[in-house]
């Protein structure tokens, strides 16, 4: 629009020169003032912040990263600025994927790869992110428009394609393998793939790609009644892949497309999808920036505000052959991995005795006498002590949320084999 | 901008009439074409959907409510369209409040009242909602701009004021009492107040207002290290109010403003704030539309993905006198309330035996033979049966998330009195 207005200004100037009668000049001057005014209006509507070279922790209103860099001062993240080195692929830019993309963009992620083939509809307006004026645009174009406006520091790559088609899958694989911006240990160009698709077929395609590439990914989903959801971490060879324990409806050979009927649509809510996107990106940040406990699986039942967790081992009878290869590699590398983990633990243990924690004590935190039984009721204290009079309905997090140690939990392999046999028997009917 | 362009068109027309020399006409024609083009550009940038008279459940791409009305078909909500009758006030349009406002707007809430005195800064860009081009605008103006664009059906009322000032508090109370759009049983004009403020002083002001007005409200908060948060339901007289069990730091007489230091800011993350906003609005929808279990308190510890719940009875020694009045009223009304609840339960019990549930069975769901041990692993099944090989880390939701029955849990009143005494002793030091 600014280009058009500039050209109008030139046209008016040449018109003024061409007019011999100076009586007409005031009218032209008025027109020129109008164009100036419009130019200002257009400018204020498209003001974009300039790119930032380094993430600063300076506490000024003009610093878009001050609240994120504060995570270092608070002792949550060791080096927040590392986030600029990471590439994350998001498959499916719908109710969950678009919000996940916005969160990562606002966190200042290095590079985002976006995949979707759908267009924005008014029927999507009950979820966050897309705006009514974007109706008719492809979801990838609309996302790039909004995200580049929010944070010009993020490198955005968008792919308007369907990964479940042959050609789409090829381009998808190629883009994940491209190491121009980012090189990972496993030989891909992305650190994490987030699956935010809405059907089983597309999930199986992401699973196939990630198993082939030995690419760690996270899966997410929201139920058709809009009130439940989940996220799951999948590490090829180490955890169950998506084909290791498929939902019954698909394992039993029913084509899921026959389940969809004309004039019937799934329900959706911005709340459930916002929560699932938040949990997904929080798990992503914990995984990439190495803080807190990365959840292997986290469910969200909104009717009861219940959040189940669990861990799943891979199925040695999995029908996906790259999964079996990754399982073999994982088993073979186990002795070296155990030795490295032990060495790291010992090194950390010796480090702890060498220097005091929080030497600078920015927040003047002091140790309170154990004799005092008073405790703050703030939600973020994870202390076991509750103020007198308050009753805990759940055991404390430490009691049961021990980090999952799949190697030590019974022998689920035999059980999964049993499940497989039952599924096969069902398919044979 | 469209007004300005229309006026330019008129100016060009009069200039054309004033010019005797027809040689100049082509230049003017060219200018007119340019203005036409700009008018089209400006239009496409501000396309807004028109208002919708009734919420339709029709499954077409152009229906912004199809995915919400589907909640009825799925049996989650009895009458979704009731949402248009509700008025919700949101105090604090920051990282949580703005997202809560957007979620309610996309859900098609009837009326939103927004309160904030702050302006948008680049330092807010690490949270969802506000865009860089809104920097410098008041948060209320920026929110109205974005929200009215997203859903023109929602009635928006914004108040740029600080509720902790005398004048701000008066206007705040007046706006909550205004019954022009909505009349509630307790004599206010809003169905729910959501507190999304970031300091204790403002929370105490919301608490004071709601206790005085007998107004149910929900409180929310995010920790300064950005990795925890909580939501809480407060019903005057029935649950603990915010002054019944204040955080220790304030109860002990420390001025919280002295805790803030120059050059130090709290950390924040779009993930934690998005999750807290999602849980808050989900609880709001459950409360307003009467589905699921409304949580009295729900915490979110993101480092461990732990979600504690609890219920708190009011403190008969509360320092807030309207709270004590509400407690008295609640106790006096108890016999009538119990009788009504009993009658309702009996009526519902007799209704269940009269007609089958889900008579239309839109989704062709059939009962599976009990003999089959196979179960889907989908996150949204709340069934107790797990596929063989999967181990549950937590007890099932039904086992421990019974709806809180404050009347029957021990005698926390004495304990709160004890806590009060300890706090007083501490203040006296």
PDB file of N, CA and C in Angstrom, chain A residues 111 169 193 230:
ATOM      1  N   UNK A 111      14.191 -21.536  14.507  1.00  0.00           N
ATOM      2  CA  UNK A 111      13.588 -21.797  13.201  1.00  0.00           C
ATOM      3  C   UNK A 111      12.385 -22.705  13.357  1.00  0.00           C
ATOM      4  N   UNK A 169       4.950 -36.564   1.208  1.00  0.00           N
ATOM      5  CA  UNK A 169       5.842 -37.276   2.129  1.00  0.00           C
ATOM      6  C   UNK A 169       7.307 -37.063   1.739  1.00  0.00           C
ATOM      7  N   UNK A 193      10.225 -32.794  16.187  1.00  0.00           N
ATOM      8  CA  UNK A 193       9.031 -32.701  15.343  1.00  0.00           C
ATOM      9  C   UNK A 193       7.819 -32.737  16.271  1.00  0.00           C
ATOM     10  N   UNK A 230      -4.108 -34.995  25.036  1.00  0.00           N
ATOM     11  CA  UNK A 230      -2.897 -35.624  25.560  1.00  0.00           C
ATOM     12  C   UNK A 230      -1.679 -35.125  24.789  1.00  0.00           C
TER      13      UNK A 230
END
